[in-house]
Short mmCIF file of C-alpha atoms in Angstrom, two decimals:
data_model
loop_
_atom_site.label_atom_id
_atom_site.label_comp_id
_atom_site.label_asym_id
_atom_site.label_seq_id
_atom_site.Cartn_x
_atom_site.Cartn_y
_atom_site.Cartn_z
CA UNK A 950 17.15 -22.75 -48.48
CA UNK A 951 13.95 -24.81 -48.85
CA UNK A 952 11.81 -21.78 -47.82
CA UNK A 953 13.75 -19.63 -50.33
CA UNK A 954 13.22 -21.81 -53.04
CA UNK A 955 9.66 -22.39 -52.29
CA UNK A 956 8.86 -18.58 -52.09
CA UNK A 957 10.76 -17.75 -55.10
CA UNK A 958 9.28 -20.71 -57.24
CA UNK A 959 5.68 -20.18 -56.35
CA UNK A 960 6.19 -16.27 -56.73
CA UNK A 961 7.76 -16.94 -60.30
CA UNK A 962 5.17 -19.32 -61.27
CA UNK A 963 2.33 -17.16 -60.20
CA UNK A 964 3.77 -14.00 -61.99
CA UNK A 965 4.51 -16.20 -65.34
CA UNK A 966 0.73 -17.51 -65.04
CA UNK A 967 -0.34 -13.98 -64.64
CA UNK A 968 1.57 -12.50 -67.61
CA UNK A 969 -1.64 -12.05 -69.67
CA UNK A 970 -3.38 -10.42 -66.67
CA UNK A 971 -0.24 -7.93 -66.54
CA UNK A 972 -0.84 -7.23 -70.25
CA UNK A 973 -4.03 -6.26 -69.73
CA UNK A 974 -3.44 -4.00 -66.68
CA UNK A 975 -0.90 -2.30 -68.69
CA UNK A 976 -3.94 -0.98 -70.76
CA UNK A 977 -4.73 1.13 -67.68
CA UNK A 978 -7.13 0.38 -64.74
CA UNK A 979 -10.55 1.75 -66.76
CA UNK A 980 -9.71 -0.60 -69.97
CA UNK A 981 -8.92 -3.49 -67.74
CA UNK A 982 -12.13 -3.14 -65.84
CA UNK A 983 -14.18 -2.86 -69.09
CA UNK A 984 -12.51 -6.10 -70.45
CA UNK A 985 -13.96 -7.65 -67.31
CA UNK A 986 -10.75 -8.06 -65.12
CA UNK A 987 -11.21 -7.67 -61.26
CA UNK A 988 -8.49 -5.03 -61.08
CA UNK A 989 -8.54 -5.10 -57.12
CA UNK A 990 -7.96 -8.89 -56.90
CA UNK A 991 -5.42 -9.16 -59.64
CA UNK A 992 -3.50 -6.11 -58.15
CA UNK A 993 -3.48 -7.80 -54.82
CA UNK A 994 -2.52 -11.23 -56.14
CA UNK A 995 0.46 -9.64 -58.19
CA UNK A 996 1.60 -7.63 -55.45
CA UNK A 997 1.56 -10.91 -53.19
CA UNK A 998 3.54 -12.69 -55.80
CA UNK A 999 6.34 -9.96 -56.38
CA UNK A 1000 6.54 -9.79 -52.76
CA UNK A 1001 7.25 -13.26 -52.05
CA UNK A 1002 9.73 -13.30 -55.11
CA UNK A 1003 11.43 -10.09 -53.78
CA UNK A 1004 11.46 -10.92 -50.41
CA UNK A 1005 13.30 -14.29 -51.20
CA UNK A 1006 15.80 -12.77 -53.47
CA UNK A 1007 16.66 -10.16 -50.80
CA UNK A 1008 16.85 -12.55 -48.24
CA UNK A 1009 19.34 -14.78 -50.09
CA UNK A 1010 21.48 -12.04 -51.79
CA UNK A 1011 21.03 -8.68 -49.92
CA UNK A 1012 20.19 -5.51 -51.36
CA UNK A 1013 21.73 -5.17 -54.92
CA UNK A 1014 20.99 -1.86 -56.44
CA UNK A 1015 19.73 -0.92 -59.90
CA UNK A 1016 19.23 -4.75 -61.25
CA UNK A 1017 15.36 -4.20 -61.10
CA UNK A 1018 15.75 -0.84 -63.14
CA UNK A 1019 18.20 -1.68 -65.76
CA UNK A 1020 17.52 -5.33 -66.82
CA UNK A 1021 13.48 -5.08 -67.60
CA UNK A 1022 14.29 -1.83 -69.50
CA UNK A 1023 16.72 -3.48 -71.77
CA UNK A 1024 14.87 -6.58 -72.07
CA UNK A 1025 11.90 -4.67 -73.10
CA UNK A 1026 13.88 -2.41 -75.48
CA UNK A 1027 15.36 -6.04 -77.17
CA UNK A 1028 12.64 -8.69 -76.81
CA UNK A 1029 9.45 -6.54 -76.87
CA UNK A 1030 6.82 -5.56 -74.17
CA UNK A 1031 4.76 -8.62 -73.57
CA UNK A 1032 5.16 -9.48 -69.77
CA UNK A 1033 5.61 -13.24 -70.45
CA UNK A 1034 8.89 -12.31 -72.37
CA UNK A 1035 9.88 -9.36 -70.05
CA UNK A 1036 9.54 -11.50 -66.84
CA UNK A 1037 11.65 -14.54 -68.23
CA UNK A 1038 13.95 -12.34 -69.87
CA UNK A 1039 14.61 -10.33 -66.79
CA UNK A 1040 14.79 -13.39 -64.55
CA UNK A 1041 17.66 -14.57 -66.86
CA UNK A 1042 19.11 -11.30 -67.50
CA UNK A 1043 19.00 -10.17 -63.86
CA UNK A 1044 21.10 -13.13 -62.85
CA UNK A 1045 23.56 -12.90 -65.67
CA UNK A 1046 23.99 -8.89 -64.53
CA UNK A 1047 24.60 -9.83 -60.90
CA UNK A 1048 26.96 -12.78 -61.90
CA UNK A 1049 29.00 -10.38 -64.20
CA UNK A 1050 29.01 -7.74 -61.44
CA UNK A 1051 29.98 -10.22 -59.10
CA UNK A 1052 33.00 -11.45 -61.32
CA UNK A 1053 33.72 -7.80 -61.89
CA UNK A 1054 33.80 -7.02 -58.19
CA UNK A 1055 36.22 -9.93 -57.36
CA UNK A 1056 38.48 -9.16 -60.23
CA UNK A 1057 39.12 -5.46 -60.51
CA UNK A 1058 40.93 -4.73 -57.18
CA UNK A 1059 42.24 -8.61 -56.64
CA UNK A 1060 42.99 -9.83 -54.03
CA UNK A 1061 40.29 -7.53 -52.21
CA UNK A 1062 36.95 -7.51 -53.22
CA UNK A 1063 34.40 -4.44 -53.92
CA UNK A 1064 31.01 -4.71 -52.87
CA UNK A 1065 28.71 -6.05 -55.72
CA UNK A 1066 26.08 -3.15 -55.12
CA UNK A 1067 28.75 -0.89 -56.01
CA UNK A 1068 29.51 -2.19 -59.36
CA UNK A 1069 25.68 -2.60 -60.12
CA UNK A 1070 25.23 1.18 -59.25
CA UNK A 1071 28.28 2.18 -61.68
CA UNK A 1072 26.04 0.78 -64.29
CA UNK A 1073 22.73 1.37 -62.98
CA UNK A 1074 23.46 5.29 -61.89
CA UNK A 1075 24.34 6.62 -65.39
CA UNK A 1076 21.38 4.25 -66.92
CA UNK A 1077 18.91 5.86 -64.66
CA UNK A 1078 20.28 9.32 -65.40
CA UNK A 1079 19.98 8.48 -69.15
CA UNK A 1080 16.47 7.23 -68.86
CA UNK A 1081 15.06 10.19 -67.13
CA UNK A 1082 16.82 12.57 -69.64
CA UNK A 1083 15.41 11.07 -72.47
CA UNK A 1084 12.06 12.17 -72.96
CA UNK A 1085 10.31 8.75 -74.40
CA UNK A 1086 12.65 6.54 -72.34
CA UNK A 1087 13.25 3.05 -73.87
CA UNK A 1088 9.81 2.60 -75.21
CA UNK A 1089 9.89 1.23 -78.71
#
């Protein structure tokens, strides 16, 4: 548990600290370089932090599909596109989505349980299809 909390905590703090860098990278690699960002180093550091967070989450909960697709798109649509907001909102929204999916999985066919990933896939699959059919996706 200590290693999990340490990996996830350090990764989340690093990503929150890199929110402005992520905003600059969203402009495109060429523009980020023109603004003075060391794109290669920033990309490496961000990938390292993301790897720590994802590794800790998957190690603790297992693979739960579509949470990382649905939640950030909805947060971006509701709260805006700055990475500080998207990262914090996705952390809270992802936890809430998994909590609701787990509750649904335990209650729907009680006393049996269905896999949580099945519930998230039932939401995420149609969302993904809608997202790829809509020409502009969820952009504002």
